[in-house]
Amino acid sequence: MNDHAIEYPAEPWRIKSVEPIRQTSRSYREQTIRQAGWNPCLLRSEDVYIDLFTDSGTNAMSDRQWAALMTGDEAYAGARSFYVLEQAVRTYYGYEHVIPVHQGRGGENIMSRVLIRPGSHIPGNMFFPSTRAHQELNGATFHDVVIDEAHDPSSGHPFKGDVDLAKLEAVIGEYGDAIPYVSLAATVNMAGGQPISMANLAAVRELTGRHGIPIMFDTARAVENAWFVKQREAGWGDRSIAEILLAMCSFTDGAVTSSKKDSFANIGGWIGLRDGELAERARGLALLFEGLHTYGGMAGRDMEAVARGIEESVEESSIRARVGQVEYLGHRLLAAGVPVVRPIGGHCVCIDALAVLPLLPREEFPGQTLAAALYVEGGIRGVERGGLSAGRDPVTGENRYPPMELVRLAVPRRVYTRAHLDVVADCVIRVHEGRDRIKRGLRFVHEPSHLRFFQARFVPAGGNSIFGG
Ligand code: P61
């Protein structure tokens, strides 16, 4: 066993239904990525062998979730399935008022419209593209108050999602009343799936409480955060995941959740609030943008699947296997000397594209280039999380280049086997070993104005291919 070898936890489930996937030839993939404007997001999923683009909505539902679909009440108003979902959220997350939405960004839209005014300032533990886009659309400026270690791929800090209290205090000092809420994420996606500690949550609550500022929590991957608290934070090792999850949420005033992550659902989300008046305003907007407040854009059957998924997500064997699988992939790459974000995150392994391709200028999008190279090499699809994802500053129009330029390999839950992860690791290692062959990056031929990474098209900046020539 070398230093990086870790135990692979056997899955607490067996496979009941399978979906064929196919491997293609390298020349086919070269042609396909070119047709997709060198953007893996524009590939057809049939042309991808192992799809690590996202863990969002790509999870395998359990037999019980599938069975729950049949019990969905599709009544327009007051569906029984709404009350099932409401009860699950109240029990496991502790928010009294529950408003279903079609997915996370539906909730972000509503919460941003309810809480933000032009000129608002929102501190948070790192930005997430859709969250910040909705904040900015409503006239707010986002302030990153995460600890510095979150921006350093090589820092092994156990809680890289922690807020730097001095940074937060400085933003409060400067903008005071113009801060409608602090935006906290449980496991910070853009930092590589890094958790926030219970102690830090308590300290942020104490600080914001003194200023009367509420905390809004992004609970898309809060169960993964609870797992890390249990593993890493003194005093929590003996508590159940459900207890930790509830304790984490108790520090916050409300939540927006994408149920496509922790809750194993293919679609869905919800807003959770403690304040009845705020909830009433959010319900009013949900009517306009999502659907009636007892379905919010979800079918009754989807609400059943989410409710059942919430229960399954807090089972310890389930979350252990989930995070253990991601760690296995990460440690295989670390053992081979591939620069990846440390510690390995809850939902993804992130390759440090600036370390792999140090000679490529940021304007040529090293992360996007590396993502395209992984696809060409092995049919593996990851996603850029760097300058392309960060977009342009809404005021200056300049490209934003965050400190990290990553390729994220997000592992869907209960979908791939250890052998698949070995195929992924071998592919990444081969691309890393042959990295000198990647001579140039990419330049835009089409740049959308919002969340540009989803639909942007590129050509190689240096001629015909990213591999020179
Ligand atoms: C993902 F770049 N995540 O990780 P929705 N909060 C958090 C998320 O991770 C998240 C949402 C809110 C995705 C898909 C995705 O700009 C983007 O249910 C922490 O997808 O609407 C989604 O939840 C939004 C990636 C979505 C993006 C929007 O792959």
Short mmCIF file of C-alpha atoms and ligand atoms in Angstrom, two decimals:
data_model
loop_
_atom_site.label_atom_id
_atom_site.label_comp_id
_atom_site.label_asym_id
_atom_site.label_seq_id
_atom_site.Cartn_x
_atom_site.Cartn_y
_atom_site.Cartn_z
CA MET A 1 0.00 0.00 0.00
CA ASN A 2 1.42 3.39 -0.87
CA ASP A 3 0.57 6.58 1.06
CA HIS A 4 -2.31 7.38 -1.20
CA ALA A 5 -3.97 3.97 -1.29
CA ILE A 6 -7.31 4.07 0.50
CA GLU A 7 -9.94 1.57 1.29
CA TYR A 8 -12.77 1.40 -1.22
CA PRO A 9 -16.02 1.05 0.70
CA ALA A 10 -18.24 -1.67 -0.77
CA GLU A 11 -21.52 -0.22 -1.97
CA PRO A 12 -24.52 -0.79 0.34
CA TRP A 13 -26.72 -1.68 -2.64
CA ARG A 14 -26.81 -4.04 -5.59
CA ILE A 15 -27.66 -3.26 -9.19
CA LYS A 16 -31.18 -3.97 -10.41
CA SER A 17 -31.33 -2.10 -13.69
CA VAL A 18 -28.57 -1.15 -16.13
CA GLU A 19 -28.10 1.35 -18.94
CA PRO A 20 -25.66 0.57 -21.79
CA ILE A 21 -22.78 2.98 -22.43
CA ARG A 22 -20.34 2.81 -25.33
CA GLN A 23 -16.69 3.44 -25.93
CA THR A 24 -15.79 5.19 -29.20
CA SER A 25 -12.54 5.62 -31.14
CA ARG A 26 -10.13 8.47 -30.60
CA SER A 27 -10.59 9.77 -34.15
CA TYR A 28 -14.39 9.76 -33.68
CA ARG A 29 -14.00 11.77 -30.46
CA GLU A 30 -11.64 14.27 -32.12
CA GLN A 31 -14.25 14.89 -34.77
CA THR A 32 -17.08 15.02 -32.21
CA ILE A 33 -15.46 17.53 -29.87
CA ARG A 34 -14.67 19.74 -32.85
CA GLN A 35 -18.32 19.65 -33.90
CA ALA A 36 -19.25 20.52 -30.31
CA GLY A 37 -17.15 23.69 -30.47
CA TRP A 38 -14.56 22.14 -28.11
CA ASN A 39 -17.13 22.38 -25.33
CA PRO A 40 -17.84 19.03 -23.60
CA CYS A 41 -21.17 20.49 -22.50
CA LEU A 42 -22.32 20.50 -26.12
CA LEU A 43 -21.54 16.82 -26.70
CA ARG A 44 -24.35 14.33 -27.03
CA SER A 45 -24.36 12.11 -23.98
CA GLU A 46 -24.31 9.03 -26.25
CA ASP A 47 -20.84 10.07 -27.38
CA VAL A 48 -19.53 10.10 -23.79
CA TYR A 49 -18.21 6.90 -22.24
CA ILE A 50 -17.99 7.88 -18.55
CA ASP A 51 -19.87 11.06 -17.77
CA LEU A 52 -18.47 13.03 -14.84
CA PHE A 53 -19.85 16.34 -16.06
CA THR A 54 -22.02 16.65 -12.98
CA ASP A 55 -23.49 14.79 -10.03
CA SER A 56 -26.63 16.89 -10.44
CA GLY A 57 -29.73 14.95 -11.47
CA THR A 58 -27.54 12.12 -12.79
CA ASN A 59 -27.89 9.88 -9.74
CA ALA A 60 -29.43 6.40 -9.76
CA MET A 61 -32.70 6.36 -7.87
CA SER A 62 -33.38 3.45 -5.53
CA ASP A 63 -36.13 0.87 -6.06
CA ARG A 64 -38.02 2.61 -3.27
CA GLN A 65 -37.78 5.97 -5.02
CA TRP A 66 -39.05 4.40 -8.24
CA ALA A 67 -41.87 2.76 -6.30
CA ALA A 68 -42.67 6.09 -4.64
CA LEU A 69 -43.21 7.61 -8.10
CA MET A 70 -46.36 5.54 -8.47
CA THR A 71 -47.79 7.02 -5.29
CA GLY A 72 -47.48 10.58 -6.59
CA ASP A 73 -50.61 12.67 -6.14
CA GLU A 74 -50.88 14.87 -9.22
CA ALA A 75 -53.67 17.09 -7.90
CA TYR A 76 -53.12 20.69 -8.94
CA ALA A 77 -53.69 22.01 -5.43
CA GLY A 78 -52.93 20.50 -2.05
CA ALA A 79 -51.42 17.27 -3.37
CA ARG A 80 -50.67 14.67 -0.73
CA SER A 81 -47.14 14.39 -2.17
CA PHE A 82 -46.46 18.00 -1.19
CA TYR A 83 -47.17 17.19 2.44
CA VAL A 84 -44.88 14.17 2.23
CA LEU A 85 -42.07 16.40 0.96
CA GLU A 86 -42.84 19.12 3.49
CA GLN A 87 -42.63 16.59 6.31
CA ALA A 88 -39.30 15.18 5.09
CA VAL A 89 -37.75 18.67 4.88
CA ARG A 90 -39.09 19.64 8.31
CA THR A 91 -37.79 16.42 9.85
CA TYR A 92 -34.30 16.36 8.33
CA TYR A 93 -33.51 20.04 7.66
CA GLY A 94 -35.74 21.65 10.28
CA TYR A 95 -37.27 24.48 8.23
CA GLU A 96 -40.92 25.10 9.07
CA HIS A 97 -41.99 26.61 5.73
CA VAL A 98 -41.30 24.55 2.62
CA ILE A 99 -41.82 25.79 -0.94
CA PRO A 100 -41.15 23.33 -3.76
CA VAL A 101 -39.30 24.58 -6.85
CA HIS A 102 -38.41 22.84 -10.09
CA GLN A 103 -34.68 22.84 -9.23
CA GLY A 104 -32.12 24.88 -7.31
CA ARG A 105 -31.95 27.88 -9.61
CA GLY A 106 -35.74 28.27 -9.44
CA GLY A 107 -35.31 28.76 -5.71
CA GLU A 108 -32.36 31.11 -6.24
CA ASN A 109 -34.47 33.26 -8.54
CA ILE A 110 -37.26 33.57 -5.98
CA MET A 111 -35.04 34.13 -2.94
CA SER A 112 -32.97 36.72 -4.80
CA ARG A 113 -36.08 38.61 -5.92
CA VAL A 114 -37.56 38.55 -2.43
CA LEU A 115 -34.45 39.63 -0.55
CA ILE A 116 -32.25 41.69 -2.87
CA ARG A 117 -32.58 45.36 -3.86
CA PRO A 118 -30.41 47.22 -6.39
CA GLY A 119 -27.25 48.19 -4.51
CA SER A 120 -27.37 45.18 -2.14
CA HIS A 121 -24.12 43.50 -1.10
CA ILE A 122 -23.94 39.78 -0.38
CA PRO A 123 -21.01 38.14 1.38
CA GLY A 124 -20.59 34.41 0.88
CA ASN A 125 -18.18 31.48 1.17
CA MET A 126 -17.26 31.57 -2.51
CA PHE A 127 -19.49 32.15 -5.49
CA PHE A 128 -21.49 29.57 -7.37
CA PRO A 129 -22.29 30.56 -10.98
CA SER A 130 -26.09 30.24 -10.89
CA THR A 131 -26.36 31.66 -7.36
CA ARG A 132 -24.25 34.71 -8.15
CA ALA A 133 -25.94 35.19 -11.53
CA HIS A 134 -29.32 35.56 -9.78
CA GLN A 135 -27.84 37.86 -7.17
CA GLU A 136 -26.33 40.07 -9.87
CA LEU A 137 -29.46 40.01 -12.02
CA ASN A 138 -31.27 41.56 -9.06
CA GLY A 139 -28.67 44.27 -8.61
CA ALA A 140 -26.44 42.87 -5.87
CA THR A 141 -22.65 42.66 -5.63
CA PHE A 142 -21.18 39.42 -4.31
CA HIS A 143 -18.22 39.48 -1.88
CA ASP A 144 -16.08 36.40 -1.40
CA VAL A 145 -15.38 35.96 2.33
CA VAL A 146 -14.15 32.36 2.29
CA ILE A 147 -10.79 31.60 3.95
CA ASP A 148 -7.74 32.03 1.70
CA GLU A 149 -6.99 28.30 1.84
CA ALA A 150 -10.12 27.66 -0.26
CA HIS A 151 -8.35 29.27 -3.23
CA ASP A 152 -5.20 27.20 -2.79
CA PRO A 153 -5.50 23.76 -4.43
CA SER A 154 -2.59 22.36 -2.41
CA SER A 155 -3.78 23.42 1.05
CA GLY A 156 -4.96 20.41 3.04
CA HIS A 157 -7.16 22.50 5.38
CA PRO A 158 -9.98 20.20 6.58
CA PHE A 159 -12.68 22.89 6.32
CA LYS A 160 -11.88 24.96 3.25
CA GLY A 161 -15.51 26.12 3.15
CA ASP A 162 -15.06 28.13 6.35
CA VAL A 163 -15.77 31.84 6.36
CA ASP A 164 -12.91 34.19 7.19
CA LEU A 165 -14.59 36.13 10.01
CA ALA A 166 -12.31 39.15 9.55
CA LYS A 167 -13.25 39.38 5.89
CA LEU A 168 -16.94 39.07 6.77
CA GLU A 169 -16.64 41.69 9.47
CA ALA A 170 -14.95 44.07 7.01
CA VAL A 171 -17.79 43.67 4.48
CA ILE A 172 -20.37 44.22 7.22
CA GLY A 173 -18.41 47.26 8.40
CA GLU A 174 -18.44 48.75 4.93
CA TYR A 175 -21.95 47.88 3.71
CA GLY A 176 -23.95 47.26 6.90
CA ASP A 177 -27.61 47.82 6.12
CA ALA A 178 -27.15 47.05 2.42
CA ILE A 179 -26.52 43.38 3.27
CA PRO A 180 -29.83 41.48 3.01
CA TYR A 181 -28.27 38.15 4.02
CA VAL A 182 -25.07 36.16 4.15
CA SER A 183 -24.98 33.44 1.51
CA LEU A 184 -23.42 30.24 2.87
CA ALA A 185 -22.90 26.98 1.05
CA ALA A 186 -22.58 23.61 2.73
CA THR A 187 -19.68 22.00 0.89
CA VAL A 188 -18.38 24.70 -1.41
CA ASN A 189 -18.73 23.46 -4.94
CA MET A 190 -16.28 25.84 -6.63
CA ALA A 191 -13.60 25.08 -4.04
CA GLY A 192 -13.90 21.41 -4.98
CA GLY A 193 -16.65 20.19 -2.66
CA GLN A 194 -15.07 21.49 0.56
CA PRO A 195 -17.01 21.58 3.84
CA ILE A 196 -17.74 24.31 6.35
CA SER A 197 -17.20 23.39 10.01
CA MET A 198 -19.81 23.49 12.72
CA ALA A 199 -17.63 25.81 14.78
CA ASN A 200 -17.40 28.25 11.90
CA LEU A 201 -21.15 28.13 11.27
CA ALA A 202 -21.69 28.95 14.94
CA ALA A 203 -19.22 31.84 14.77
CA VAL A 204 -20.84 33.26 11.62
CA ARG A 205 -24.24 32.98 13.29
CA GLU A 206 -22.94 34.83 16.32
CA LEU A 207 -21.40 37.61 14.22
CA THR A 208 -24.36 38.08 11.87
CA GLY A 209 -26.76 37.81 14.82
CA ARG A 210 -25.14 40.86 16.39
CA HIS A 211 -25.89 42.81 13.21
CA GLY A 212 -29.34 41.34 12.60
CA ILE A 213 -28.30 39.81 9.26
CA PRO A 214 -29.95 36.51 8.28
CA ILE A 215 -28.07 33.53 6.85
CA MET A 216 -29.32 31.77 3.73
CA PHE A 217 -27.90 28.29 3.29
CA ASP A 218 -27.27 26.40 0.06
CA THR A 219 -28.03 22.86 1.16
CA ALA A 220 -27.57 21.11 -2.19
CA ARG A 221 -24.77 18.99 -0.69
CA ALA A 222 -25.31 19.55 3.04
CA VAL A 223 -25.40 15.80 3.75
CA GLU A 224 -21.87 15.51 2.35
CA ASN A 225 -20.89 18.40 4.60
CA ALA A 226 -22.38 16.56 7.61
CA TRP A 227 -20.27 13.52 6.75
CA PHE A 228 -17.07 15.59 6.82
CA VAL A 229 -18.08 17.18 10.14
CA LYS A 230 -18.55 13.70 11.58
CA GLN A 231 -15.14 12.58 10.30
CA ARG A 232 -13.10 15.67 11.01
CA GLU A 233 -14.55 17.88 13.71
CA ALA A 234 -13.97 17.19 17.38
CA GLY A 235 -17.15 16.46 19.32
CA TRP A 236 -19.25 15.29 16.36
CA GLY A 237 -17.86 11.80 15.70
CA ASP A 238 -20.57 10.04 17.72
CA ARG A 239 -23.51 11.95 16.29
CA SER A 240 -25.64 10.61 13.44
CA ILE A 241 -25.59 12.28 10.01
CA ALA A 242 -29.23 13.26 10.53
CA GLU A 243 -28.41 14.95 13.84
CA ILE A 244 -25.48 16.84 12.32
CA LEU A 245 -27.53 17.94 9.30
CA LEU A 246 -30.23 19.33 11.55
CA ALA A 247 -27.66 21.06 13.76
CA MET A 248 -25.99 22.67 10.73
CA CYS A 249 -29.28 24.05 9.45
CA SER A 250 -30.20 25.32 12.93
CA PHE A 251 -27.59 28.07 12.51
CA THR A 252 -29.38 29.43 9.45
CA ASP A 253 -32.62 31.26 8.67
CA GLY A 254 -33.43 29.65 5.38
CA ALA A 255 -32.20 27.40 2.62
CA VAL A 256 -32.33 26.90 -1.10
CA THR A 257 -31.83 23.31 -2.17
CA SER A 258 -31.30 21.52 -5.40
CA SER A 259 -32.64 18.02 -4.74
CA LYS A 260 -30.66 16.78 -7.74
CA LYS A 261 -27.59 16.29 -5.57
CA ASP A 262 -27.74 14.75 -2.06
CA SER A 263 -31.35 13.60 -2.46
CA PHE A 264 -30.66 11.34 -5.49
CA ALA A 265 -33.51 12.86 -7.50
CA ASN A 266 -33.34 13.54 -11.22
CA ILE A 267 -35.16 16.85 -10.82
CA GLY A 268 -36.52 19.03 -8.04
CA GLY A 269 -35.71 21.42 -5.25
CA TRP A 270 -37.18 23.45 -2.44
CA ILE A 271 -36.91 26.64 -0.43
CA GLY A 272 -36.97 26.26 3.36
CA LEU A 273 -37.69 29.19 5.66
CA ARG A 274 -38.34 29.86 9.33
CA ASP A 275 -39.97 33.27 8.92
CA GLY A 276 -43.65 33.05 7.99
CA GLU A 277 -43.88 36.49 6.42
CA LEU A 278 -40.86 35.90 4.21
CA ALA A 279 -42.27 32.52 3.22
CA GLU A 280 -45.53 34.16 2.19
CA ARG A 281 -43.69 36.55 -0.12
CA ALA A 282 -41.65 33.69 -1.58
CA ARG A 283 -44.84 31.67 -2.17
CA GLY A 284 -46.29 34.64 -4.04
CA LEU A 285 -43.34 34.69 -6.45
CA ALA A 286 -43.30 30.90 -6.73
CA LEU A 287 -46.80 31.20 -8.18
CA LEU A 288 -45.46 33.42 -10.94
CA PHE A 289 -42.27 31.57 -11.78
CA GLU A 290 -42.60 27.95 -10.69
CA GLY A 291 -46.20 26.83 -10.17
CA LEU A 292 -48.69 26.62 -7.33
CA HIS A 293 -47.02 26.65 -3.91
CA THR A 294 -47.89 22.98 -3.36
CA TYR A 295 -45.96 21.75 -6.41
CA GLY A 296 -43.64 24.56 -7.53
CA GLY A 297 -42.84 23.09 -10.93
CA MET A 298 -42.48 19.53 -9.70
CA ALA A 299 -44.81 16.66 -10.53
CA GLY A 300 -46.35 14.99 -7.48
CA ARG A 301 -44.26 11.90 -8.22
CA ASP A 302 -41.06 13.98 -8.19
CA MET A 303 -41.91 15.26 -4.72
CA GLU A 304 -42.34 11.65 -3.57
CA ALA A 305 -38.94 10.69 -5.03
CA VAL A 306 -37.26 13.66 -3.33
CA ALA A 307 -38.86 12.87 0.03
CA ARG A 308 -37.72 9.26 -0.11
CA GLY A 309 -34.27 10.37 -1.34
CA ILE A 310 -33.86 12.71 1.63
CA GLU A 311 -34.41 9.78 3.99
CA GLU A 312 -31.92 7.59 2.12
CA SER A 313 -29.32 10.33 1.92
CA VAL A 314 -28.73 10.48 5.68
CA GLU A 315 -28.14 6.73 6.02
CA GLU A 316 -24.57 6.41 7.15
CA SER A 317 -23.69 3.47 4.88
CA SER A 318 -24.97 5.48 1.92
CA ILE A 319 -22.97 8.63 2.52
CA ARG A 320 -19.85 6.65 3.48
CA ALA A 321 -19.90 4.80 0.16
CA ARG A 322 -20.60 7.98 -1.76
CA VAL A 323 -17.76 10.05 -0.39
CA GLY A 324 -15.47 7.00 -0.25
CA GLN A 325 -15.87 6.46 -3.98
CA VAL A 326 -14.87 10.04 -4.73
CA GLU A 327 -11.89 9.73 -2.39
CA TYR A 328 -10.79 6.55 -4.13
CA LEU A 329 -10.61 8.34 -7.49
CA GLY A 330 -8.82 11.30 -5.95
CA HIS A 331 -6.23 9.19 -4.24
CA ARG A 332 -5.48 7.21 -7.38
CA LEU A 333 -4.65 10.51 -9.09
CA LEU A 334 -2.62 11.82 -6.16
CA ALA A 335 -0.62 8.58 -6.11
CA ALA A 336 0.28 9.13 -9.79
CA GLY A 337 1.39 12.71 -9.17
CA VAL A 338 -1.57 14.40 -10.90
CA PRO A 339 -2.14 17.81 -9.28
CA VAL A 340 -5.63 17.74 -7.80
CA VAL A 341 -7.38 19.90 -5.21
CA ARG A 342 -6.73 18.63 -1.70
CA PRO A 343 -8.40 17.40 0.45
CA ILE A 344 -10.51 15.36 -1.97
CA GLY A 345 -14.03 16.85 -1.94
CA GLY A 346 -17.41 15.30 -1.29
CA HIS A 347 -18.75 15.12 -4.82
CA CYS A 348 -15.81 15.64 -7.12
CA VAL A 349 -12.13 15.42 -7.85
CA CYS A 350 -10.76 18.65 -9.33
CA ILE A 351 -7.66 18.72 -11.49
CA ASP A 352 -5.51 21.84 -11.17
CA ALA A 353 -5.30 22.90 -14.82
CA LEU A 354 -2.82 25.71 -14.12
CA ALA A 355 -0.37 23.14 -12.70
CA VAL A 356 -0.91 20.71 -15.58
CA LEU A 357 -0.66 23.37 -18.34
CA PRO A 358 1.43 26.16 -16.82
CA LEU A 359 2.41 27.64 -20.19
CA LEU A 360 -1.12 28.21 -21.45
CA PRO A 361 -2.34 31.79 -20.90
CA ARG A 362 -5.59 32.19 -18.93
CA GLU A 363 -7.21 33.83 -21.99
CA GLU A 364 -6.87 30.47 -23.76
CA PHE A 365 -8.85 28.71 -21.01
CA PRO A 366 -6.47 25.97 -19.77
CA GLY A 367 -9.31 24.27 -17.82
CA GLN A 368 -11.59 24.03 -20.85
CA THR A 369 -8.64 22.85 -22.95
CA LEU A 370 -7.79 20.10 -20.46
CA ALA A 371 -11.45 19.03 -20.27
CA ALA A 372 -11.48 18.68 -24.08
CA ALA A 373 -8.23 16.68 -23.97
CA LEU A 374 -9.69 14.23 -21.42
CA TYR A 375 -12.63 13.64 -23.68
CA VAL A 376 -10.43 13.03 -26.72
CA GLU A 377 -8.19 10.66 -24.76
CA GLY A 378 -10.80 8.46 -23.12
CA GLY A 379 -14.36 9.63 -23.74
CA ILE A 380 -14.42 11.03 -20.19
CA ARG A 381 -16.47 14.18 -19.68
CA GLY A 382 -15.60 16.67 -16.94
CA VAL A 383 -16.40 20.36 -16.66
CA GLU A 384 -14.27 23.50 -16.52
CA ARG A 385 -14.45 25.40 -13.22
CA GLY A 386 -12.23 28.41 -13.77
CA GLY A 387 -12.13 31.53 -15.91
CA LEU A 388 -14.78 30.34 -18.35
CA SER A 389 -17.23 29.51 -15.53
CA ALA A 390 -16.49 32.79 -13.73
CA GLY A 391 -17.78 34.84 -16.67
CA ARG A 392 -17.33 38.58 -17.07
CA ASP A 393 -17.62 41.32 -14.48
CA PRO A 394 -21.09 42.84 -14.99
CA VAL A 395 -19.73 46.37 -14.49
CA THR A 396 -16.42 46.37 -16.36
CA GLY A 397 -17.21 43.62 -18.86
CA GLU A 398 -13.74 42.18 -18.27
CA ASN A 399 -13.13 38.45 -17.98
CA ARG A 400 -12.88 37.30 -14.34
CA TYR A 401 -10.03 34.94 -13.63
CA PRO A 402 -10.47 33.26 -10.26
CA PRO A 403 -7.30 32.03 -8.52
CA MET A 404 -8.13 28.42 -9.40
CA GLU A 405 -8.59 27.02 -12.87
CA LEU A 406 -9.93 23.49 -12.47
CA VAL A 407 -11.39 20.58 -14.36
CA ARG A 408 -14.04 19.04 -12.15
CA LEU A 409 -14.76 15.33 -12.33
CA ALA A 410 -18.05 15.01 -10.46
CA VAL A 411 -19.13 11.49 -9.57
CA PRO A 412 -22.85 10.73 -9.90
CA ARG A 413 -24.24 8.81 -6.92
CA ARG A 414 -24.79 5.05 -7.19
CA VAL A 415 -24.01 5.04 -10.93
CA TYR A 416 -20.45 3.92 -11.69
CA THR A 417 -18.37 1.02 -10.38
CA ARG A 418 -14.80 0.94 -9.14
CA ALA A 419 -13.70 -0.36 -12.55
CA HIS A 420 -15.17 2.74 -14.19
CA LEU A 421 -13.26 4.94 -11.79
CA ASP A 422 -10.07 3.06 -12.67
CA VAL A 423 -10.72 3.76 -16.35
CA VAL A 424 -11.13 7.45 -15.49
CA ALA A 425 -7.97 7.53 -13.39
CA ASP A 426 -5.93 5.77 -16.10
CA CYS A 427 -7.19 8.26 -18.70
CA VAL A 428 -6.36 11.30 -16.57
CA ILE A 429 -2.92 9.90 -15.78
CA ARG A 430 -2.19 9.36 -19.49
CA VAL A 431 -3.24 12.93 -20.34
CA HIS A 432 -1.11 14.24 -17.49
CA GLU A 433 1.92 12.27 -18.65
CA GLY A 434 1.43 13.55 -22.22
CA ARG A 435 0.63 17.12 -21.18
CA ASP A 436 3.50 18.58 -23.22
CA ARG A 437 1.58 17.66 -26.36
CA ILE A 438 -1.07 20.25 -25.48
CA LYS A 439 0.50 23.32 -27.04
CA ARG A 440 -2.28 25.85 -27.30
CA GLY A 441 -5.68 26.52 -25.77
CA LEU A 442 -9.01 27.74 -27.10
CA ARG A 443 -10.60 30.98 -28.17
CA PHE A 444 -14.29 31.90 -28.35
CA VAL A 445 -16.26 31.87 -31.54
CA HIS A 446 -19.55 32.20 -29.62
CA GLU A 447 -19.84 33.65 -26.13
CA PRO A 448 -23.30 33.68 -24.51
CA SER A 449 -23.99 36.44 -22.00
CA HIS A 450 -25.29 34.33 -19.09
CA LEU A 451 -23.66 31.16 -17.66
CA ARG A 452 -21.55 31.20 -20.78
CA PHE A 453 -19.78 27.90 -20.09
CA PHE A 454 -22.90 25.88 -20.90
CA GLN A 455 -23.24 26.98 -24.52
CA ALA A 456 -19.96 28.65 -25.53
CA ARG A 457 -18.21 27.50 -28.70
CA PHE A 458 -14.48 27.61 -29.34
CA VAL A 459 -11.79 26.93 -31.88
CA PRO A 460 -8.17 26.04 -31.08
CA ALA A 461 -6.22 29.26 -30.59
CA GLY A 462 -3.15 27.91 -32.37
CA GLY A 463 -4.58 26.46 -35.56
CA ASN A 464 -6.34 23.20 -36.17
CA SER A 465 -6.07 21.41 -32.84
CA ILE A 466 -5.15 21.88 -29.18
CA PHE A 467 -2.44 19.28 -29.75
CA GLY A 468 -0.47 21.57 -32.10
CA GLY A 469 -0.73 21.29 -35.87
C1 P61 B 1 -23.33 21.26 -10.73
F1 P61 B 1 -22.35 25.79 -13.10
N1 P61 B 1 -24.93 22.51 -9.55
O1 P61 B 1 -22.61 21.29 -9.72
P1 P61 B 1 -29.84 23.42 -10.07
N2 P61 B 1 -26.16 25.44 -5.75
C2 P61 B 1 -25.15 24.58 -5.88
C3 P61 B 1 -25.07 23.81 -7.02
O2 P61 B 1 -24.08 22.96 -7.14
C4 P61 B 1 -26.07 23.95 -8.04
C5 P61 B 1 -27.12 24.86 -7.83
C6 P61 B 1 -27.13 25.60 -6.69
C7 P61 B 1 -24.59 21.95 -10.69
C8 P61 B 1 -25.32 22.20 -11.98
C9 P61 B 1 -25.04 23.58 -12.36
O3 P61 B 1 -24.31 27.56 -13.16
C10 P61 B 1 -24.57 26.26 -12.90
O4 P61 B 1 -30.76 22.37 -9.51
C11 P61 B 1 -24.11 24.50 -4.83
O5 P61 B 1 -28.84 22.85 -11.02
O6 P61 B 1 -30.58 24.55 -10.66
C12 P61 B 1 -25.99 23.22 -9.24
O7 P61 B 1 -29.04 23.95 -8.79
C13 P61 B 1 -28.21 25.04 -8.84
C14 P61 B 1 -23.79 24.02 -12.62
C15 P61 B 1 -26.06 24.51 -12.35
C16 P61 B 1 -23.55 25.36 -12.89
C17 P61 B 1 -25.83 25.83 -12.65
O8 P61 B 1 -23.02 20.64 -11.76
#
